[in-house]
Short mmCIF file of C-alpha atoms and ligand atoms in Angstrom, two decimals:
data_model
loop_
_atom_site.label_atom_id
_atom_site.label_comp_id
_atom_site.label_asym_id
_atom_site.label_seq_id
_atom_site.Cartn_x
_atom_site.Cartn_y
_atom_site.Cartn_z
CA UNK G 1 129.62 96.61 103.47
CA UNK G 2 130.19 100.47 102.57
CA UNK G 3 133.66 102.08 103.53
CA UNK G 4 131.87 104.10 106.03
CA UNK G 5 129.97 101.21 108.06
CA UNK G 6 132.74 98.99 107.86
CA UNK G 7 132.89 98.64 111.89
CA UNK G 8 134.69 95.64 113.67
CA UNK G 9 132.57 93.61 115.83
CA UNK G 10 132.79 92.83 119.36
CA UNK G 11 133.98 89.02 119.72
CA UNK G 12 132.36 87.08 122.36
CA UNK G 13 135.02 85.59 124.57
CA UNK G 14 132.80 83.38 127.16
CA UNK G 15 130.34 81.11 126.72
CA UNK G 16 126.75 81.91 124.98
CA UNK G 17 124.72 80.68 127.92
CA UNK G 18 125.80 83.58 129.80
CA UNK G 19 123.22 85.30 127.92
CA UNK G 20 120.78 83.63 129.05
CA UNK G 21 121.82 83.97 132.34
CA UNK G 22 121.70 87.94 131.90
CA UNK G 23 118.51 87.86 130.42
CA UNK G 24 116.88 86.29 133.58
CA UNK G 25 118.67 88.69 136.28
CA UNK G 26 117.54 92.17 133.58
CA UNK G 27 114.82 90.61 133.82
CA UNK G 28 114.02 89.65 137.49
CA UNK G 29 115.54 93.28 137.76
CA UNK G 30 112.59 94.68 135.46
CA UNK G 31 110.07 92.93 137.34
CA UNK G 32 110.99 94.25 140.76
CA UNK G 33 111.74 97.92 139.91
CA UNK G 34 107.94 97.65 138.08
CA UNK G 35 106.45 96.29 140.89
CA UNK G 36 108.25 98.14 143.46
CA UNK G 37 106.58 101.33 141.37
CA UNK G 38 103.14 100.23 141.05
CA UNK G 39 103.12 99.32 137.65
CA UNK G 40 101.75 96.77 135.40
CA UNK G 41 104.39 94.59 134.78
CA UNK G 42 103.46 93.79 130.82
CA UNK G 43 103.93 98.01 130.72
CA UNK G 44 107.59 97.63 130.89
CA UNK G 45 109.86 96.43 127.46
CA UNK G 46 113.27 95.29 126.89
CA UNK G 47 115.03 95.89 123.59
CA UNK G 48 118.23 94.14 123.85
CA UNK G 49 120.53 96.48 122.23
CA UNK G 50 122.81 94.14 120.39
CA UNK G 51 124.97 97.02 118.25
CA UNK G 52 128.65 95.49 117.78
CA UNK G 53 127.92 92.57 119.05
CA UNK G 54 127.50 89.18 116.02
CA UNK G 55 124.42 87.65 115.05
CA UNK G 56 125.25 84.44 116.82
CA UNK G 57 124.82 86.49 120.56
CA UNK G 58 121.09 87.51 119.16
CA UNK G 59 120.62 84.38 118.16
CA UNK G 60 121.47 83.01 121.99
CA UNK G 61 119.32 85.65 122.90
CA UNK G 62 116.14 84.48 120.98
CA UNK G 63 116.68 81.22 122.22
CA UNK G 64 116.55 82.47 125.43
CA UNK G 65 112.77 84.12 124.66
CA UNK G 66 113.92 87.68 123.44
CA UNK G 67 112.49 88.95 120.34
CA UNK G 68 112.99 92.76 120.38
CA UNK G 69 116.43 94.53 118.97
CA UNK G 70 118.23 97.92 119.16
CA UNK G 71 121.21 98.55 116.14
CA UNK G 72 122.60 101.80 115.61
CA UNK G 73 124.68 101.25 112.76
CA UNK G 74 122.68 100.64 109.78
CA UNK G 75 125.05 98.52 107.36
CA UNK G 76 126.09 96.78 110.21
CA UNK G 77 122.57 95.91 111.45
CA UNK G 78 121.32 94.67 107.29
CA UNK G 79 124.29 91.99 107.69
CA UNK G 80 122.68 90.48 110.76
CA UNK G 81 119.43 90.89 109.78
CA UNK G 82 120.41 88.86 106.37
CA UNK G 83 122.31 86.04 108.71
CA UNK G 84 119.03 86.14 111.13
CA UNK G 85 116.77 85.91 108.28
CA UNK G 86 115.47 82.17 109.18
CA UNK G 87 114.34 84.17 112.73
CA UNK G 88 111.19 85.86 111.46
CA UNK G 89 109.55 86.46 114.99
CA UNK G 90 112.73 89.30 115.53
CA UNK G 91 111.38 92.90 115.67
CA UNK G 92 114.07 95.48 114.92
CA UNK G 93 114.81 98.81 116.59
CA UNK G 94 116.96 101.36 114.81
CA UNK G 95 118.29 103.75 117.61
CA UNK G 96 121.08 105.69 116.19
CA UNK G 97 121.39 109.07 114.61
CA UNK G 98 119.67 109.04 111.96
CA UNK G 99 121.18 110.52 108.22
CA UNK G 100 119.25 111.44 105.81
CA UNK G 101 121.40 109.31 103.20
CA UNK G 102 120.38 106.18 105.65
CA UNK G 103 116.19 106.97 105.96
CA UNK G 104 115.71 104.83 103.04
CA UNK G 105 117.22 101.69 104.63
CA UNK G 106 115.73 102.45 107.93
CA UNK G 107 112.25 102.78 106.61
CA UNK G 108 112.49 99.32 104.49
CA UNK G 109 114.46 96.80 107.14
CA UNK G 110 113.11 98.28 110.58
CA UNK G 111 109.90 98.46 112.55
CA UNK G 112 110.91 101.46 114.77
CA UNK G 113 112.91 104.19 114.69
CA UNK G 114 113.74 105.75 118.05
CA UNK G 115 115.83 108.84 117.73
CA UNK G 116 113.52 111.08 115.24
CA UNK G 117 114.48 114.26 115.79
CA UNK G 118 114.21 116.99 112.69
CA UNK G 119 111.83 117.25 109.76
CA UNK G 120 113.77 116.69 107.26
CA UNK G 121 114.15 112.91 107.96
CA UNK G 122 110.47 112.93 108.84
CA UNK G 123 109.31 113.14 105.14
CA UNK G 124 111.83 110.80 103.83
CA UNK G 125 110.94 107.82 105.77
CA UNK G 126 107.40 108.10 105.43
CA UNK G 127 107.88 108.56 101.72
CA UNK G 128 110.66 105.37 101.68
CA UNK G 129 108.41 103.29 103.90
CA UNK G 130 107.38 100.57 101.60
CA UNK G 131 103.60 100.46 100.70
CA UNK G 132 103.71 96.55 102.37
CA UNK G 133 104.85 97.15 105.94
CA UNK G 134 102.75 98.42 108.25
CA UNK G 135 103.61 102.11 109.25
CA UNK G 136 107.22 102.59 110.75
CA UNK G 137 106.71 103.12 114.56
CA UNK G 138 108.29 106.28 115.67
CA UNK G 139 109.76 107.99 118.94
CA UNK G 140 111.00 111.35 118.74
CA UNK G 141 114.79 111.70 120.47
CA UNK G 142 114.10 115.01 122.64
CA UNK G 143 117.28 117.25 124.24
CA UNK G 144 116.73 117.42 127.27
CA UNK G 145 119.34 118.82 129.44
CA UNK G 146 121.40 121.73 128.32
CA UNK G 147 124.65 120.15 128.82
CA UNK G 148 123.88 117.54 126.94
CA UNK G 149 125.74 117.59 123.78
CA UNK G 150 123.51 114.42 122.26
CA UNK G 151 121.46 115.15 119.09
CA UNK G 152 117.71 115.27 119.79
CA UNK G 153 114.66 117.39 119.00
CA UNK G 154 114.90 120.94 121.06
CA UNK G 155 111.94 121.71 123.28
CA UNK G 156 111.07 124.29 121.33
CA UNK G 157 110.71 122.12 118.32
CA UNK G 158 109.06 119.13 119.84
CA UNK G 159 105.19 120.07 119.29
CA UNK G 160 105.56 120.99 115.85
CA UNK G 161 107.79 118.17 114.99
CA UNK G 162 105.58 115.94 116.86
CA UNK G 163 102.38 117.17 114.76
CA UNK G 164 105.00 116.26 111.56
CA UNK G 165 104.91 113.05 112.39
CA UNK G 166 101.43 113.09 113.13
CA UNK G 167 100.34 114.15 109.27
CA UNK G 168 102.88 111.14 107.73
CA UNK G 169 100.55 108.34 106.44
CA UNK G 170 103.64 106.03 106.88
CA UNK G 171 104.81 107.20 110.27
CA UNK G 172 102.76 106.07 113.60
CA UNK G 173 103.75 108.53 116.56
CA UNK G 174 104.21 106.39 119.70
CA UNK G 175 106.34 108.13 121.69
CA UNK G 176 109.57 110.14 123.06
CA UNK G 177 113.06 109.13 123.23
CA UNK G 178 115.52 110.03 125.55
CA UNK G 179 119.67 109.83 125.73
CA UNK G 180 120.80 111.87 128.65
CA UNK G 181 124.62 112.50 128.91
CA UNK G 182 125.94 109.24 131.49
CA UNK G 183 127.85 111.30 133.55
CA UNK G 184 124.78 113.15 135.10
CA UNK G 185 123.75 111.98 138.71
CA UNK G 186 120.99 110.19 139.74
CA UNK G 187 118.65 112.68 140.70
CA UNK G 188 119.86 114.40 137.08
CA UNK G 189 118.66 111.21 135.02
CA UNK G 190 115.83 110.74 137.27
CA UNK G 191 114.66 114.27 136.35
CA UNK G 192 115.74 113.85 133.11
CA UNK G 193 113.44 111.28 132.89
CA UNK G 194 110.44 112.73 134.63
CA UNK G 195 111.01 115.13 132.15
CA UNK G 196 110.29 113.25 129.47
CA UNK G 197 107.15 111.56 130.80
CA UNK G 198 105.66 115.01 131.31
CA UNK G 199 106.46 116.06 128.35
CA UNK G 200 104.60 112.97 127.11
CA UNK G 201 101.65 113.96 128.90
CA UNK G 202 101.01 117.13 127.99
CA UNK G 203 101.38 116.21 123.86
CA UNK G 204 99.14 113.87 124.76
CA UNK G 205 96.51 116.63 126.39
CA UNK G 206 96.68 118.34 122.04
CA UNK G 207 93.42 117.74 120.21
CA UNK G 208 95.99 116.17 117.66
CA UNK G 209 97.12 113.97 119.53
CA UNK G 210 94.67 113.16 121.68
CA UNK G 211 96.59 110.17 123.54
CA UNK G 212 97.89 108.13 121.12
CA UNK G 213 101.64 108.27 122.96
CA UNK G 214 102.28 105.34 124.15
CA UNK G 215 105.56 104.87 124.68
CA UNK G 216 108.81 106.08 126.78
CA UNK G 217 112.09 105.21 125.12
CA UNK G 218 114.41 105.73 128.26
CA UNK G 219 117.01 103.85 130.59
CA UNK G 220 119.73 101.92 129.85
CA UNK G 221 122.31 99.03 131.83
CA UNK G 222 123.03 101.65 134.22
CA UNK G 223 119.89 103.55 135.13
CA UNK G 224 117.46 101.32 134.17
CA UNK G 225 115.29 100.73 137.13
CA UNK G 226 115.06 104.84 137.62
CA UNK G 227 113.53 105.15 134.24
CA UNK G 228 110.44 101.94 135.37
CA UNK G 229 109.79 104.95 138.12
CA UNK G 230 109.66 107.54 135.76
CA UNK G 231 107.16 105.48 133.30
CA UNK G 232 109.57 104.00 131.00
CA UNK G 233 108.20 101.60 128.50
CA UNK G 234 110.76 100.47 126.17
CA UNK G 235 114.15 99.93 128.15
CA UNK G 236 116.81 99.99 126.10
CA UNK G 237 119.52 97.49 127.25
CA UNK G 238 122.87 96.32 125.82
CA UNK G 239 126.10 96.07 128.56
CA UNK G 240 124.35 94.15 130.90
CA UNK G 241 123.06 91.64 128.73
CA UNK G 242 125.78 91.42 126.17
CA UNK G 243 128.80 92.31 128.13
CA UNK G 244 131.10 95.37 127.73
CA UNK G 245 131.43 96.41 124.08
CA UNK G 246 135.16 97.36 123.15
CA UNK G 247 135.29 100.81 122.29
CA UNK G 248 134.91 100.21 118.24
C1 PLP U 1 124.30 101.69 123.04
C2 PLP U 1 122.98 102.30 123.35
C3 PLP U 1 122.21 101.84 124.42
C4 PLP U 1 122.64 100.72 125.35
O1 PLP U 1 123.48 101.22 126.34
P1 PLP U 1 124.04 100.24 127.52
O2 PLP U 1 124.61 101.20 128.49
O3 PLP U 1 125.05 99.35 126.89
O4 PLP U 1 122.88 99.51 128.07
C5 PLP U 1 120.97 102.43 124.62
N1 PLP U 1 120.51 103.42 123.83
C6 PLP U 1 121.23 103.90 122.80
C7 PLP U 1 120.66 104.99 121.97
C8 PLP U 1 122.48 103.36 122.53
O5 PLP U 1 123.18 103.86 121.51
#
C-alpha cells in the first residue's frame, strides 16, 4: 500500500447474510420505483459501491448474484481486486476523483470510470489503457448545482469535453455522472437529476454524438428511487447494502 492510500477498512460486525438480505429489498426497491415509472426494468443497474468495506462483504455479495462494483480509492480497490482475483465474472467501477498520478492504474484494473471531468485526465487514460482491454467505459461527472462544492465538469465545459472523449480510441463515451451535494431537498435532487438526463439528451441530438449515450450515473442509498424517475441507469449504491461506513 502507498502512504497516501493507506485507509482503514470498515469491519463488518453482523453476520454476512445480511447482505444478501439487502440485496433483495435494493432490489425489490429497484423494481418497483422502475415499474412505478414506466420503465423497462433491465434499464435500471446497481453498482454496489463497496469502498471501505473488505473483500470478504463483495465476496457475500457475488454469492448473492451481484457482479458490478464502485471503489473510490484506487490502492485500496487493487488489494481487493488481487484477493477477488479467483472471481473473474466482477466488473469494476472506479467512481472517485480522479488524479492524474492515478489514470494509469485506473485505465489498466477498471472497466469504467465514472467521474471524468477535465481533459487533462482524458488523454492519459486513453493513452494508459492497455492495447488488450476493450476501451475503458466512460461517464463524465457534470456540476450541476452552484452550491455544490463537488468536483465535476462545468456546463460550460461539458460539450467540448464530451467531444474529447469522443476522439480517444481507448475511451467509449456512455454517459453523465452526477454527485449532487446530500443536503439538497427532494425536489433539488430530483431536478438535479432531470438535469442531467436533459443534458443527456441534447449531447445526444450533436452529429458527433449522434446517440451513443447510454447511460445515467445518478442516485444513491438515499435518493435512489427519484433518480429511476429521472432515467437513471447505473444506481450507485453502498449504505444500504453494506451498512453505514465509519467515517475513515
Ligand atoms: C460513496 C459513494 C456512493 C454511495 O453512497 P451511499 O450513500 O453509501 O449509497 C455513490 N457514489 C459515489 C461517487 C460515492 O463516492
Amino acid at each position: 500500500m502507498s502512504a497516501f492510500d493507506n485507509r482503514p477498512v470498515n469491519r463488518r460486525t453482523y453476520t454476512m447474510s445480511s447482505i444478501a438480505d439487502n440485496i433483495e429489498s435494493v432490489t425489490r426497491r429497484i423494481q418497483k420505483a422502475t415499474t412505478d415509472a414506466g420503465r423497462d426494468i433491465d434499464s435500471v443497474r446497481l453498482l454496489a459501491v463497496s469502498k471501505t468495506w473488505p473483500a470478504a462483504d463483495i465476496r457475500a455479495a457475488v454469492a448473492a448474484g451481484q457482479h458490478a462494483f464502485g471503489e473510490s480509492y484506487v490502492q485500496e480497490a487493487l488489494d481487493k481486486m488481487a484477493e477477488l482475483s479467483d472471481l473473474s465474472e466482477i466488473e469494476w467501477h472506479y467512481i472517485g476523483p480522479i488524479q492524474s498520478n492515478k489514470t494509469r492504474q485506473i485505465a489498466e484494473n477498471f472497466s469504467w470510470a465514472h467521474g471524468i471531468d477535465r481533459f487533462r485526465i482524458v488523454g492519459r487514460l486513453s493513452s494508459q489503457r492497455p492495447a488488450h482491454l476493450p476501451p475503458l467505459n466512460v461517464c463524465i461527472q457534470v456540476n450541476i448545482s452552484e452550491e455544490d462544492s463537488k468536483s465535476g465538469c462545468s456546463l460550460n465545459d461539458l460539450p467540448e469535453l464530451a467531444e474529447a472523449v469522443l476522439a480517444q480510441p481507448n475511451l467509449r463515451l456512455r454517459g453523465l455522472m452526477v454527485l449532487p451535494s446530500p443536503a439538497q431537498s427532494e425536489a433539488d435532487l430530483r431536478a438535479s437529476f432531470r438535469q442531467l438526463a436533459e443534458l443527456q439528451a441534447m449531447l445526444n441530438q450533436t452529429p458527433s454524438i449522434n446517440g451513443l449515450m447510454d447511460t445515467l450515473s445518478m442516485g444513491m442509498s438515499a435518493d435512489f428511487e427519484l433518480a429511476i424517475a429521472e432515467g437513471a441507469t447505473w444506481l450507485r449504491v453502498g449504505t444500504a447494502l453494506f451498512g453505514e461506513r465509519a467515517d475513515l
